[in-house]
Amino acid sequence: MPAVVYFDRNGRRIARQTWLALSARPDYVVIARDPICVDGNDAWVITTWLGIATTTTDPPIFQTFIDEAGTAPHVRHLRWTWSSLQEAQRGHREVVRQLTSART
């Protein structure tokens, strides 16, 4: 079983206790949150810091996902992962752009 490794938002390894403390702070966990409309349903594109991985080589410590139960299944289950804060911020903006431009 691979070892679990913890990272802060800057990609530095941290102790589990530090990760637990940071995970309890929504201002640290949520990177970006934007409302969109998909197939006539309001939804959110949310990018969060996970800070946990089983690899130390480009660990996917951020994720972007769609949050809306009423959204079409082909959109609701989309998920993207990122290895750095900069990738996560750029990726979030691109996901919002793609989803909103595809619907206009």
mmCIF file of C-alpha atoms in Angstrom:
data_model
loop_
_atom_site.group_PDB
_atom_site.id
_atom_site.type_symbol
_atom_site.label_atom_id
_atom_site.label_comp_id
_atom_site.label_asym_id
_atom_site.label_seq_id
_atom_site.Cartn_x
_atom_site.Cartn_y
_atom_site.Cartn_z
ATOM 1 C CA MET A 1 0.000 0.000 0.000
ATOM 2 C CA PRO A 2 1.500 3.384 -1.002
ATOM 3 C CA ALA A 3 2.352 5.826 1.748
ATOM 4 C CA VAL A 4 0.177 8.913 2.133
ATOM 5 C CA VAL A 5 2.065 12.197 1.821
ATOM 6 C CA TYR A 6 0.700 15.609 2.862
ATOM 7 C CA PHE A 7 1.400 18.912 1.099
ATOM 8 C CA ASP A 8 0.592 22.561 1.694
ATOM 9 C CA ARG A 9 -0.759 24.780 -1.109
ATOM 10 C CA ASN A 10 2.798 25.574 -2.206
ATOM 11 C CA GLY A 11 3.591 21.890 -2.739
ATOM 12 C CA ARG A 12 5.826 21.562 0.326
ATOM 13 C CA ARG A 13 5.574 18.381 2.383
ATOM 14 C CA ILE A 14 3.889 18.902 5.741
ATOM 15 C CA ALA A 15 3.022 16.808 8.788
ATOM 16 C CA ARG A 16 -0.391 15.182 9.081
ATOM 17 C CA GLN A 17 -1.301 17.437 12.031
ATOM 18 C CA THR A 18 -0.528 20.533 9.950
ATOM 19 C CA TRP A 19 -2.625 19.139 7.096
ATOM 20 C CA LEU A 20 -5.532 18.518 9.497
ATOM 21 C CA ALA A 21 -5.355 22.096 10.786
ATOM 22 C CA LEU A 22 -5.213 23.560 7.260
ATOM 23 C CA SER A 23 -8.051 21.283 6.088
ATOM 24 C CA ALA A 24 -10.326 22.822 8.711
ATOM 25 C CA ARG A 25 -9.922 26.304 7.190
ATOM 26 C CA PRO A 26 -12.329 26.939 4.272
ATOM 27 C CA ASP A 27 -10.347 30.054 3.317
ATOM 28 C CA TYR A 28 -7.313 27.817 2.763
ATOM 29 C CA VAL A 29 -9.114 24.886 1.133
ATOM 30 C CA VAL A 30 -11.261 26.738 -1.431
ATOM 31 C CA ILE A 31 -9.117 28.180 -4.218
ATOM 32 C CA ALA A 32 -11.942 29.471 -6.424
ATOM 33 C CA ARG A 33 -15.716 29.146 -6.693
ATOM 34 C CA ASP A 34 -17.702 30.473 -9.661
ATOM 35 C CA PRO A 35 -21.401 30.159 -10.515
ATOM 36 C CA ILE A 36 -22.310 28.887 -13.976
ATOM 37 C CA CYS A 37 -25.445 27.747 -15.780
ATOM 38 C CA VAL A 38 -25.299 24.286 -17.377
ATOM 39 C CA ASP A 39 -28.212 22.936 -19.401
ATOM 40 C CA GLY A 40 -30.503 25.463 -17.693
ATOM 41 C CA ASN A 41 -29.362 24.484 -14.196
ATOM 42 C CA ASP A 42 -27.371 26.680 -11.882
ATOM 43 C CA ALA A 43 -24.138 25.069 -10.777
ATOM 44 C CA TRP A 44 -20.774 25.930 -9.285
ATOM 45 C CA VAL A 45 -17.283 25.270 -10.559
ATOM 46 C CA ILE A 46 -15.221 24.789 -7.416
ATOM 47 C CA THR A 47 -11.480 24.333 -7.108
ATOM 48 C CA THR A 48 -10.129 23.067 -3.808
ATOM 49 C CA TRP A 49 -6.842 22.136 -2.205
ATOM 50 C CA LEU A 50 -6.709 18.470 -1.185
ATOM 51 C CA GLY A 51 -3.118 18.419 0.023
ATOM 52 C CA ILE A 52 -2.881 14.645 0.125
ATOM 53 C CA ALA A 53 -1.342 12.212 -2.334
ATOM 54 C CA THR A 54 0.321 8.832 -2.601
ATOM 55 C CA THR A 55 3.144 10.144 -4.748
ATOM 56 C CA THR A 56 5.691 12.912 -4.393
ATOM 57 C CA THR A 57 6.203 13.363 -8.137
ATOM 58 C CA ASP A 58 3.751 16.026 -9.378
ATOM 59 C CA PRO A 59 1.118 15.097 -6.788
ATOM 60 C CA PRO A 60 -2.459 16.053 -7.758
ATOM 61 C CA ILE A 61 -3.121 18.103 -4.617
ATOM 62 C CA PHE A 62 -5.866 20.312 -6.101
ATOM 63 C CA GLN A 63 -9.143 19.426 -7.777
ATOM 64 C CA THR A 64 -11.788 21.243 -9.779
ATOM 65 C CA PHE A 65 -15.311 19.843 -9.914
ATOM 66 C CA ILE A 66 -18.915 20.753 -10.715
ATOM 67 C CA ASP A 67 -21.255 21.058 -7.732
ATOM 68 C CA GLU A 68 -24.939 20.734 -8.596
ATOM 69 C CA ALA A 69 -27.168 17.714 -8.183
ATOM 70 C CA GLY A 70 -29.550 18.885 -10.931
ATOM 71 C CA THR A 71 -26.857 19.253 -13.569
ATOM 72 C CA ALA A 72 -26.812 16.792 -16.451
ATOM 73 C CA PRO A 73 -24.818 13.646 -15.559
ATOM 74 C CA HIS A 74 -22.269 14.224 -18.338
ATOM 75 C CA VAL A 75 -21.299 17.501 -16.642
ATOM 76 C CA ARG A 76 -21.897 16.646 -12.978
ATOM 77 C CA HIS A 77 -19.198 13.974 -12.862
ATOM 78 C CA LEU A 78 -16.441 15.993 -14.496
ATOM 79 C CA ARG A 79 -13.348 16.402 -12.353
ATOM 80 C CA TRP A 80 -9.899 17.809 -13.016
ATOM 81 C CA THR A 81 -6.763 17.574 -10.880
ATOM 82 C CA TRP A 82 -3.763 19.863 -10.639
ATOM 83 C CA SER A 83 -0.297 19.647 -9.116
ATOM 84 C CA SER A 84 0.319 23.311 -8.307
ATOM 85 C CA LEU A 85 -1.628 26.324 -7.115
ATOM 86 C CA GLN A 86 -0.883 28.158 -10.360
ATOM 87 C CA GLU A 87 -2.126 25.208 -12.455
ATOM 88 C CA ALA A 88 -5.260 25.006 -10.303
ATOM 89 C CA GLN A 89 -6.017 28.722 -10.702
ATOM 90 C CA ARG A 90 -5.440 28.649 -14.483
ATOM 91 C CA GLY A 91 -7.319 25.375 -14.844
ATOM 92 C CA HIS A 92 -10.283 26.698 -12.877
ATOM 93 C CA ARG A 93 -10.567 29.759 -15.130
ATOM 94 C CA GLU A 94 -10.310 27.569 -18.235
ATOM 95 C CA VAL A 95 -12.993 25.134 -17.010
ATOM 96 C CA VAL A 96 -15.359 28.040 -16.288
ATOM 97 C CA ARG A 97 -14.610 29.533 -19.713
ATOM 98 C CA GLN A 98 -15.169 26.237 -21.546
ATOM 99 C CA LEU A 99 -18.398 25.387 -19.740
ATOM 100 C CA THR A 100 -19.899 28.849 -20.124
ATOM 101 C CA SER A 101 -18.838 29.341 -23.753
ATOM 102 C CA ALA A 102 -20.149 25.900 -24.724
ATOM 103 C CA ARG A 103 -23.592 26.881 -23.440
ATOM 104 C CA THR A 104 -23.956 30.327 -25.022
#
